[in-house]
PDB file of C-alpha atoms and ligand atoms in Angstrom:
ATOM      1  CA  MET A   1      23.017 165.807 100.241  1.00 85.00           C
ATOM      2  CA  ASN A   2      20.830 162.867  99.330  1.00 94.00           C
ATOM      3  CA  THR A   3      22.412 159.601  98.286  1.00 98.00           C
ATOM      4  CA  ILE A   4      21.724 158.230  94.816  1.00 98.00           C
ATOM      5  CA  TYR A   5      19.459 155.606  96.360  1.00 98.00           C
ATOM      6  CA  GLN A   6      17.510 158.205  98.353  1.00 98.00           C
ATOM      7  CA  ASN A   7      16.966 160.151  95.140  1.00 98.00           C
ATOM      8  CA  ILE A   8      15.695 157.029  93.370  1.00 98.00           C
ATOM      9  CA  LYS A   9      13.252 156.434  96.230  1.00 98.00           C
ATOM     10  CA  LEU A  10      12.167 160.065  96.110  1.00 98.00           C
ATOM     11  CA  SER A  11      11.490 159.843  92.373  1.00 98.00           C
ATOM     12  CA  VAL A  12       9.494 156.652  92.877  1.00 98.00           C
ATOM     13  CA  SER A  13       7.417 158.304  95.620  1.00 98.00           C
ATOM     14  CA  GLN A  14       6.681 161.195  93.235  1.00 98.00           C
ATOM     15  CA  SER A  15       5.910 158.819  90.323  1.00 97.00           C
ATOM     16  CA  GLU A  16       8.816 160.242  88.323  1.00 98.00           C
ATOM     17  CA  LYS A  17      10.273 157.727  85.887  1.00 98.00           C
ATOM     18  CA  LEU A  18      14.035 157.253  85.592  1.00 98.00           C
ATOM     19  CA  LEU A  19      16.197 156.332  82.608  1.00 98.00           C
ATOM     20  CA  ALA A  20      19.738 154.981  82.720  1.00 98.00           C
ATOM     21  CA  ILE A  21      21.995 154.919  79.674  1.00 98.00           C
ATOM     22  CA  LEU A  22      24.230 151.862  79.884  1.00 98.00           C
ATOM     23  CA  ILE A  23      27.747 152.247  78.550  1.00 97.00           C
ATOM     24  CA  ASP A  24      29.827 149.135  78.008  1.00 95.00           C
ATOM     25  CA  PRO A  25      33.531 150.087  78.335  1.00 94.00           C
ATOM     26  CA  ASP A  26      34.424 147.358  75.880  1.00 91.00           C
ATOM     27  CA  LYS A  27      32.154 148.670  73.118  1.00 91.00           C
ATOM     28  CA  PHE A  28      32.175 152.430  73.654  1.00 94.00           C
ATOM     29  CA  SER A  29      34.807 154.432  71.828  1.00 93.00           C
ATOM     30  CA  ILE A  30      36.013 157.430  73.838  1.00 94.00           C
ATOM     31  CA  ASP A  31      36.374 159.453  70.596  1.00 95.00           C
ATOM     32  CA  ARG A  32      32.623 159.753  70.354  1.00 94.00           C
ATOM     33  CA  ALA A  33      32.126 160.706  74.023  1.00 97.00           C
ATOM     34  CA  LYS A  34      31.693 164.464  73.420  1.00 97.00           C
ATOM     35  CA  THR A  35      28.893 164.236  70.836  1.00 96.00           C
ATOM     36  CA  PHE A  36      27.295 161.238  72.551  1.00 96.00           C
ATOM     37  CA  PHE A  37      27.052 163.010  75.906  1.00 97.00           C
ATOM     38  CA  GLU A  38      25.754 166.232  74.337  1.00 97.00           C
ATOM     39  CA  LYS A  39      22.785 164.113  73.289  1.00 96.00           C
ATOM     40  CA  VAL A  40      22.566 162.395  76.676  1.00 97.00           C
ATOM     41  CA  ASN A  41      22.550 165.772  78.463  1.00 97.00           C
ATOM     42  CA  ALA A  42      19.760 167.080  76.247  1.00 97.00           C
ATOM     43  CA  SER A  43      17.667 163.954  76.895  1.00 97.00           C
ATOM     44  CA  ILE A  44      15.483 162.772  79.774  1.00 97.00           C
ATOM     45  CA  ALA A  45      18.253 160.400  80.952  1.00 98.00           C
ATOM     46  CA  THR A  46      18.755 160.514  84.712  1.00 98.00           C
ATOM     47  CA  HIS A  47      21.643 158.084  85.300  1.00 98.00           C
ATOM     48  CA  ILE A  48      24.668 156.667  83.527  1.00 98.00           C
ATOM     49  CA  PHE A  49      25.326 152.990  84.158  1.00 98.00           C
ATOM     50  CA  VAL A  50      28.766 151.630  83.279  1.00 98.00           C
ATOM     51  CA  GLY A  51      29.532 147.950  82.910  1.00 96.00           C
ATOM     52  CA  GLY A  52      29.686 144.910  80.695  1.00 91.00           C
ATOM     53  CA  SER A  53      30.037 141.158  80.790  1.00 85.00           C
ATOM     54  CA  ILE A  54      33.642 141.082  79.620  1.00 82.00           C
ATOM     55  CA  VAL A  55      35.716 144.230  80.057  1.00 82.00           C
ATOM     56  CA  GLU A  56      39.494 144.621  79.891  1.00 84.00           C
ATOM     57  CA  ALA A  57      41.092 145.725  83.186  1.00 80.00           C
ATOM     58  CA  HIS A  58      41.424 149.542  83.679  1.00 87.00           C
ATOM     59  CA  LYS A  59      39.052 150.344  80.798  1.00 92.00           C
ATOM     60  CA  THR A  60      36.280 151.160  83.283  1.00 95.00           C
ATOM     61  CA  ASP A  61      38.432 153.643  85.199  1.00 94.00           C
ATOM     62  CA  ILE A  62      39.484 155.454  82.035  1.00 95.00           C
ATOM     63  CA  LEU A  63      35.939 155.580  80.685  1.00 96.00           C
ATOM     64  CA  VAL A  64      34.353 156.832  83.923  1.00 97.00           C
ATOM     65  CA  LYS A  65      36.970 159.607  84.190  1.00 97.00           C
ATOM     66  CA  GLU A  66      36.113 160.664  80.639  1.00 97.00           C
ATOM     67  CA  ILE A  67      32.335 160.537  81.220  1.00 98.00           C
ATOM     68  CA  LYS A  68      32.699 162.838  84.248  1.00 98.00           C
ATOM     69  CA  THR A  69      34.122 165.545  81.995  1.00 98.00           C
ATOM     70  CA  HIS A  70      30.962 165.477  79.837  1.00 98.00           C
ATOM     71  CA  THR A  71      28.007 165.097  82.215  1.00 98.00           C
ATOM     72  CA  GLN A  72      26.754 165.860  85.721  1.00 98.00           C
ATOM     73  CA  LEU A  73      24.516 162.778  85.797  1.00 98.00           C
ATOM     74  CA  PRO A  74      25.298 160.238  88.534  1.00 98.00           C
ATOM     75  CA  ILE A  75      27.530 157.410  87.337  1.00 98.00           C
ATOM     76  CA  VAL A  76      26.576 154.015  88.665  1.00 98.00           C
ATOM     77  CA  LEU A  77      28.715 150.935  88.124  1.00 98.00           C
ATOM     78  CA  PHE A  78      26.863 147.890  86.857  1.00 98.00           C
ATOM     79  CA  PRO A  79      29.808 145.511  87.064  1.00 96.00           C
ATOM     80  CA  GLY A  80      30.159 142.197  85.322  1.00 93.00           C
ATOM     81  CA  ASP A  81      33.230 141.481  87.388  1.00 92.00           C
ATOM     82  CA  VAL A  82      35.291 142.644  90.389  1.00 95.00           C
ATOM     83  CA  SER A  83      37.812 144.176  87.971  1.00 93.00           C
ATOM     84  CA  GLN A  84      35.192 146.754  86.946  1.00 95.00           C
ATOM     85  CA  ILE A  85      35.131 148.506  90.331  1.00 96.00           C
ATOM     86  CA  SER A  86      36.232 152.116  89.916  1.00 96.00           C
ATOM     87  CA  ASN A  87      36.425 154.754  92.612  1.00 97.00           C
ATOM     88  CA  GLU A  88      35.840 157.358  89.900  1.00 96.00           C
ATOM     89  CA  ALA A  89      32.121 156.465  89.822  1.00 98.00           C
ATOM     90  CA  ASN A  90      29.479 157.571  92.334  1.00 98.00           C
ATOM     91  CA  ALA A  91      27.777 154.300  93.178  1.00 98.00           C
ATOM     92  CA  LEU A  92      27.851 150.580  92.529  1.00 98.00           C
ATOM     93  CA  LEU A  93      25.018 148.119  92.076  1.00 98.00           C
ATOM     94  CA  PHE A  94      26.067 145.256  94.350  1.00 98.00           C
ATOM     95  CA  LEU A  95      24.364 142.632  92.208  1.00 98.00           C
ATOM     96  CA  SER A  96      23.458 139.182  93.421  1.00 98.00           C
ATOM     97  CA  LEU A  97      22.267 136.922  90.584  1.00 98.00           C
ATOM     98  CA  LEU A  98      19.179 135.493  92.268  1.00 98.00           C
ATOM     99  CA  SER A  99      17.802 133.737  89.194  1.00 98.00           C
ATOM    100  CA  GLY A 100      20.786 131.368  89.171  1.00 98.00           C
ATOM    101  CA  ARG A 101      22.242 128.925  91.645  1.00 98.00           C
ATOM    102  CA  ASN A 102      25.910 129.634  91.032  1.00 98.00           C
ATOM    103  CA  ALA A 103      27.309 130.538  94.465  1.00 98.00           C
ATOM    104  CA  GLU A 104      30.074 132.640  92.859  1.00 98.00           C
ATOM    105  CA  PHE A 105      27.505 135.119  91.544  1.00 98.00           C
ATOM    106  CA  LEU A 106      25.230 134.905  94.574  1.00 98.00           C
ATOM    107  CA  ILE A 107      27.946 135.703  97.153  1.00 98.00           C
ATOM    108  CA  GLY A 108      31.436 134.620  96.000  1.00 98.00           C
ATOM    109  CA  LYS A 109      32.366 137.649  93.879  1.00 97.00           C
ATOM    110  CA  HIS A 110      30.953 139.899  96.587  1.00 98.00           C
ATOM    111  CA  VAL A 111      33.363 138.634  99.215  1.00 98.00           C
ATOM    112  CA  GLU A 112      36.194 138.906  96.682  1.00 98.00           C
ATOM    113  CA  ALA A 113      35.224 142.547  96.037  1.00 98.00           C
ATOM    114  CA  ILE A 114      35.428 143.781  99.620  1.00 98.00           C
ATOM    115  CA  SER A 115      39.142 144.570  99.829  1.00 97.00           C
ATOM    116  CA  LYS A 116      38.730 146.716  96.713  1.00 97.00           C
ATOM    117  CA  LEU A 117      35.477 148.319  97.877  1.00 98.00           C
ATOM    118  CA  ASN A 118      37.015 149.181 101.253  1.00 98.00           C
ATOM    119  CA  LYS A 119      39.392 151.497  99.404  1.00 97.00           C
ATOM    120  CA  THR A 120      36.602 153.397  97.625  1.00 97.00           C
ATOM    121  CA  ASN A 121      33.951 155.959  98.536  1.00 97.00           C
ATOM    122  CA  LEU A 122      31.358 154.319  96.318  1.00 98.00           C
ATOM    123  CA  GLU A 123      27.767 154.211  97.483  1.00 98.00           C
ATOM    124  CA  ILE A 124      26.929 150.518  97.541  1.00 98.00           C
ATOM    125  CA  ILE A 125      23.391 149.602  96.524  1.00 98.00           C
ATOM    126  CA  SER A 126      22.366 146.006  97.161  1.00 98.00           C
ATOM    127  CA  THR A 127      20.462 144.759  94.122  1.00 98.00           C
ATOM    128  CA  GLY A 128      18.580 141.525  93.443  1.00 98.00           C
ATOM    129  CA  TYR A 129      19.499 140.719  89.836  1.00 98.00           C
ATOM    130  CA  ILE A 130      17.044 138.417  88.093  1.00 98.00           C
ATOM    131  CA  LEU A 131      17.718 137.110  84.600  1.00 98.00           C
ATOM    132  CA  ILE A 132      14.617 136.216  82.571  1.00 98.00           C
ATOM    133  CA  GLU A 133      14.739 134.106  79.421  1.00 97.00           C
ATOM    134  CA  SER A 134      14.364 136.313  76.353  1.00 93.00           C
ATOM    135  CA  GLY A 135      14.525 134.243  73.197  1.00 89.00           C
ATOM    136  CA  GLN A 136      18.274 133.701  72.930  1.00 90.00           C
ATOM    137  CA  LYS A 137      21.279 132.809  75.085  1.00 92.00           C
ATOM    138  CA  THR A 138      22.606 135.999  76.682  1.00 92.00           C
ATOM    139  CA  ALA A 139      26.099 137.032  77.743  1.00 92.00           C
ATOM    140  CA  VAL A 140      25.059 136.926  81.419  1.00 94.00           C
ATOM    141  CA  GLU A 141      23.994 133.305  81.009  1.00 94.00           C
ATOM    142  CA  LYS A 142      27.287 132.353  79.352  1.00 94.00           C
ATOM    143  CA  VAL A 143      29.528 134.224  81.788  1.00 94.00           C
ATOM    144  CA  THR A 144      27.731 133.098  84.948  1.00 96.00           C
ATOM    145  CA  GLN A 145      26.923 129.576  83.769  1.00 96.00           C
ATOM    146  CA  THR A 146      23.375 129.948  85.054  1.00 97.00           C
ATOM    147  CA  LYS A 147      19.965 129.476  83.531  1.00 97.00           C
ATOM    148  CA  PRO A 148      17.519 132.379  83.352  1.00 98.00           C
ATOM    149  CA  ILE A 149      14.011 131.948  84.770  1.00 98.00           C
ATOM    150  CA  SER A 150      11.437 131.047  82.110  1.00 98.00           C
ATOM    151  CA  ARG A 151       9.435 134.104  81.092  1.00 97.00           C
ATOM    152  CA  ASN A 152       6.304 131.955  81.488  1.00 97.00           C
ATOM    153  CA  ASP A 153       7.042 131.105  85.123  1.00 98.00           C
ATOM    154  CA  LEU A 154       5.467 134.179  86.635  1.00 98.00           C
ATOM    155  CA  GLN A 155       5.289 132.693  90.118  1.00 98.00           C
ATOM    156  CA  GLN A 156       9.010 131.901  90.217  1.00 98.00           C
ATOM    157  CA  ILE A 157       9.859 135.403  88.987  1.00 99.00           C
ATOM    158  CA  VAL A 158       7.616 137.125  91.543  1.00 99.00           C
ATOM    159  CA  HIS A 159       8.767 134.894  94.400  1.00 98.00           C
ATOM    160  CA  THR A 160      12.411 135.537  93.521  1.00 99.00           C
ATOM    161  CA  ALA A 161      11.800 139.296  93.562  1.00 99.00           C
ATOM    162  CA  LYS A 162       9.945 139.006  96.870  1.00 98.00           C
ATOM    163  CA  ALA A 163      12.842 136.989  98.322  1.00 98.00           C
ATOM    164  CA  ALA A 164      15.185 139.842  97.313  1.00 98.00           C
ATOM    165  CA  GLU A 165      13.005 142.274  99.231  1.00 98.00           C
ATOM    166  CA  PHE A 166      12.844 139.999 102.305  1.00 98.00           C
ATOM    167  CA  LEU A 167      16.651 139.653 102.172  1.00 98.00           C
ATOM    168  CA  GLY A 168      16.819 143.419 102.565  1.00 98.00           C
ATOM    169  CA  MET A 169      17.979 144.245  99.070  1.00 98.00           C
ATOM    170  CA  LYS A 170      17.368 147.836  97.975  1.00 98.00           C
ATOM    171  CA  LEU A 171      16.547 147.356  94.292  1.00 99.00           C
ATOM    172  CA  ILE A 172      15.216 144.661  91.994  1.00 99.00           C
ATOM    173  CA  TYR A 173      16.669 144.469  88.478  1.00 98.00           C
ATOM    174  CA  LEU A 174      14.740 142.336  85.995  1.00 98.00           C
ATOM    175  CA  GLU A 175      17.156 141.618  83.152  1.00 98.00           C
ATOM    176  CA  ALA A 176      16.305 140.211  79.726  1.00 98.00           C
ATOM    177  CA  GLY A 177      19.985 140.424  78.745  1.00 96.00           C
ATOM    178  CA  SER A 178      21.951 142.816  76.588  1.00 94.00           C
ATOM    179  CA  GLY A 179      20.453 142.935  73.087  1.00 92.00           C
ATOM    180  CA  ALA A 180      17.584 140.636  74.101  1.00 95.00           C
ATOM    181  CA  LEU A 181      15.127 139.814  71.331  1.00 93.00           C
ATOM    182  CA  ILE A 182      12.193 140.114  73.715  1.00 94.00           C
ATOM    183  CA  PRO A 183      12.230 142.693  76.524  1.00 98.00           C
ATOM    184  CA  ILE A 184      10.699 141.882  79.925  1.00 98.00           C
ATOM    185  CA  SER A 185       6.940 141.626  79.357  1.00 98.00           C
ATOM    186  CA  GLU A 186       4.440 144.073  80.791  1.00 98.00           C
ATOM    187  CA  GLU A 187       2.747 141.180  82.594  1.00 98.00           C
ATOM    188  CA  ILE A 188       5.974 140.310  84.423  1.00 98.00           C
ATOM    189  CA  ILE A 189       6.678 143.952  85.302  1.00 99.00           C
ATOM    190  CA  THR A 190       3.144 144.543  86.583  1.00 98.00           C
ATOM    191  CA  SER A 191       3.160 141.352  88.662  1.00 98.00           C
ATOM    192  CA  VAL A 192       6.532 142.034  90.297  1.00 99.00           C
ATOM    193  CA  LYS A 193       5.609 145.668  90.965  1.00 98.00           C
ATOM    194  CA  ALA A 194       2.319 144.633  92.589  1.00 98.00           C
ATOM    195  CA  GLU A 195       4.033 142.226  94.991  1.00 98.00           C
ATOM    196  CA  THR A 196       7.114 144.231  96.005  1.00 98.00           C
ATOM    197  CA  LYS A 197       7.773 147.628  97.549  1.00 98.00           C
ATOM    198  CA  ILE A 198      11.345 148.392  96.494  1.00 98.00           C
ATOM    199  CA  PRO A 199      12.251 150.277  93.290  1.00 98.00           C
ATOM    200  CA  LEU A 200      12.114 148.171  90.124  1.00 99.00           C
ATOM    201  CA  ILE A 201      14.710 148.348  87.333  1.00 99.00           C
ATOM    202  CA  ILE A 202      13.972 146.873  83.902  1.00 98.00           C
ATOM    203  CA  GLY A 203      16.599 146.290  81.215  1.00 98.00           C
ATOM    204  CA  GLY A 204      17.509 144.308  78.154  1.00 98.00           C
ATOM    205  CA  GLY A 205      16.171 144.613  74.607  1.00 97.00           C
ATOM    206  CA  ILE A 206      14.416 147.985  75.004  1.00 97.00           C
ATOM    207  CA  LYS A 207      14.768 149.344  71.463  1.00 95.00           C
ATOM    208  CA  SER A 208      12.131 152.030  70.981  1.00 95.00           C
ATOM    209  CA  ILE A 209      10.194 154.755  72.745  1.00 95.00           C
ATOM    210  CA  LEU A 210       7.180 152.450  72.674  1.00 96.00           C
ATOM    211  CA  ASP A 211       9.132 149.709  74.533  1.00 97.00           C
ATOM    212  CA  LEU A 212      10.233 152.333  77.067  1.00 98.00           C
ATOM    213  CA  GLU A 213       6.716 153.689  77.592  1.00 98.00           C
ATOM    214  CA  ASN A 214       5.288 150.188  77.895  1.00 98.00           C
ATOM    215  CA  ALA A 215       7.823 149.342  80.609  1.00 98.00           C
ATOM    216  CA  TYR A 216       7.051 152.548  82.527  1.00 98.00           C
ATOM    217  CA  HIS A 217       3.321 152.050  82.144  1.00 98.00           C
ATOM    218  CA  ALA A 218       3.590 148.486  83.465  1.00 98.00           C
ATOM    219  CA  GLY A 219       5.389 149.699  86.597  1.00 98.00           C
ATOM    220  CA  ALA A 220       9.120 150.032  85.880  1.00 98.00           C
ATOM    221  CA  ASP A 221      10.674 152.783  88.000  1.00 98.00           C
ATOM    222  CA  LEU A 222      13.978 152.881  86.148  1.00 98.00           C
ATOM    223  CA  VAL A 223      14.641 151.555  82.650  1.00 98.00           C
ATOM    224  CA  VAL A 224      18.128 150.745  81.358  1.00 98.00           C
ATOM    225  CA  ILE A 225      18.938 151.123  77.663  1.00 98.00           C
ATOM    226  CA  GLY A 226      22.317 150.186  76.204  1.00 97.00           C
ATOM    227  CA  ASN A 227      22.451 148.738  72.700  1.00 95.00           C
ATOM    228  CA  ALA A 228      19.649 150.850  71.237  1.00 95.00           C
ATOM    229  CA  PHE A 229      21.636 154.060  71.867  1.00 91.00           C
ATOM    230  CA  GLU A 230      24.925 152.440  70.853  1.00 88.00           C
ATOM    231  CA  ASN A 231      23.414 151.493  67.509  1.00 89.00           C
ATOM    232  CA  ASN A 232      21.158 154.456  66.861  1.00 89.00           C
ATOM    233  CA  GLU A 233      21.966 157.800  68.501  1.00 89.00           C
ATOM    234  CA  SER A 234      18.975 159.392  66.733  1.00 90.00           C
ATOM    235  CA  LEU A 235      16.810 157.693  69.358  1.00 91.00           C
ATOM    236  CA  PHE A 236      17.939 160.536  71.641  1.00 91.00           C
ATOM    237  CA  ASN A 237      15.997 162.986  69.446  1.00 90.00           C
ATOM    238  CA  GLU A 238      12.787 161.362  70.595  1.00 91.00           C
ATOM    239  CA  LEU A 239      13.825 161.638  74.250  1.00 93.00           C
ATOM    240  CA  LYS A 240      14.586 165.343  74.507  1.00 92.00           C
ATOM    241  CA  LYS A 241      13.808 166.999  77.839  1.00 91.00           C
TER     242      LYS A 241
HETATM  243  C1  1GP B 301      21.862 144.881  79.732  1.00 76.87           C
HETATM  244  O1  1GP B 301      19.834 145.629  80.730  1.00 76.87           O
HETATM  245  C2  1GP B 301      20.949 146.020  80.002  1.00 76.87           C
HETATM  246  O2  1GP B 301      22.448 144.436  80.895  1.00 76.87           O
HETATM  247  C3  1GP B 301      20.604 146.789  78.750  1.00 76.87           C
HETATM  248  O3  1GP B 301      20.336 145.948  77.664  1.00 76.87           O
HETATM  249  O4  1GP B 301      21.760 146.747  75.808  1.00 76.87           O
HETATM  250  O5  1GP B 301      19.665 145.458  75.344  1.00 76.87           O
HETATM  251  O6  1GP B 301      19.553 147.803  76.168  1.00 76.87           O
HETATM  252  P1  1GP B 301      20.334 146.519  76.164  1.00 76.87           P
END
């Protein structure tokens, strides 16, 4: 059986676009899981991402167990912290925050995570995580005490993504931040895609089908949407299979 990463690569090679629904264990109420996942299953969503900036211990485990009872889609952890590692999920984005210069989020948390990861069967996917300024201070910025890259500094963004590829990372994730006012621009997506060969994830502030299509058209391989579905489940109606 293919790994989750192999399947992402396969989709990219066949120009199939991927969509991850991001669930924040701190915001999502388990009571609505059944109806929410009926809509997810009827939609074009391909992955479930689980994670948040600040999540109470054990909430991730409980939520992932519940999600597994409602969907067959692969569950990928998108952890804000070591405490969000759960062996109930299928894979984990091993994120290194390359836009910042805080050693804790470049390598510190990763070393801290190993004793926990050694006890899991999670597929670990090394991911270059690049925060781009998006009009307001984001949770990632506050939690990590790092500055995002200016959205006007195209060269710095592209070079950071290229460095991720040269470091051997498997994915690039361009992040505008949860609830961002301005999603990652098409110009940024197109430029990064043109200069790199690894799959490209785009997330933060995608609120409509138009935003989603623009991101795909510009070169995003996988788009992550969180808040828009949290706030407006009717968006799923426009994304039926
Ligand atoms: C945040 O990229 C994700 O880490 C998704 O952001 O909640 O704004 O869709 P939204």
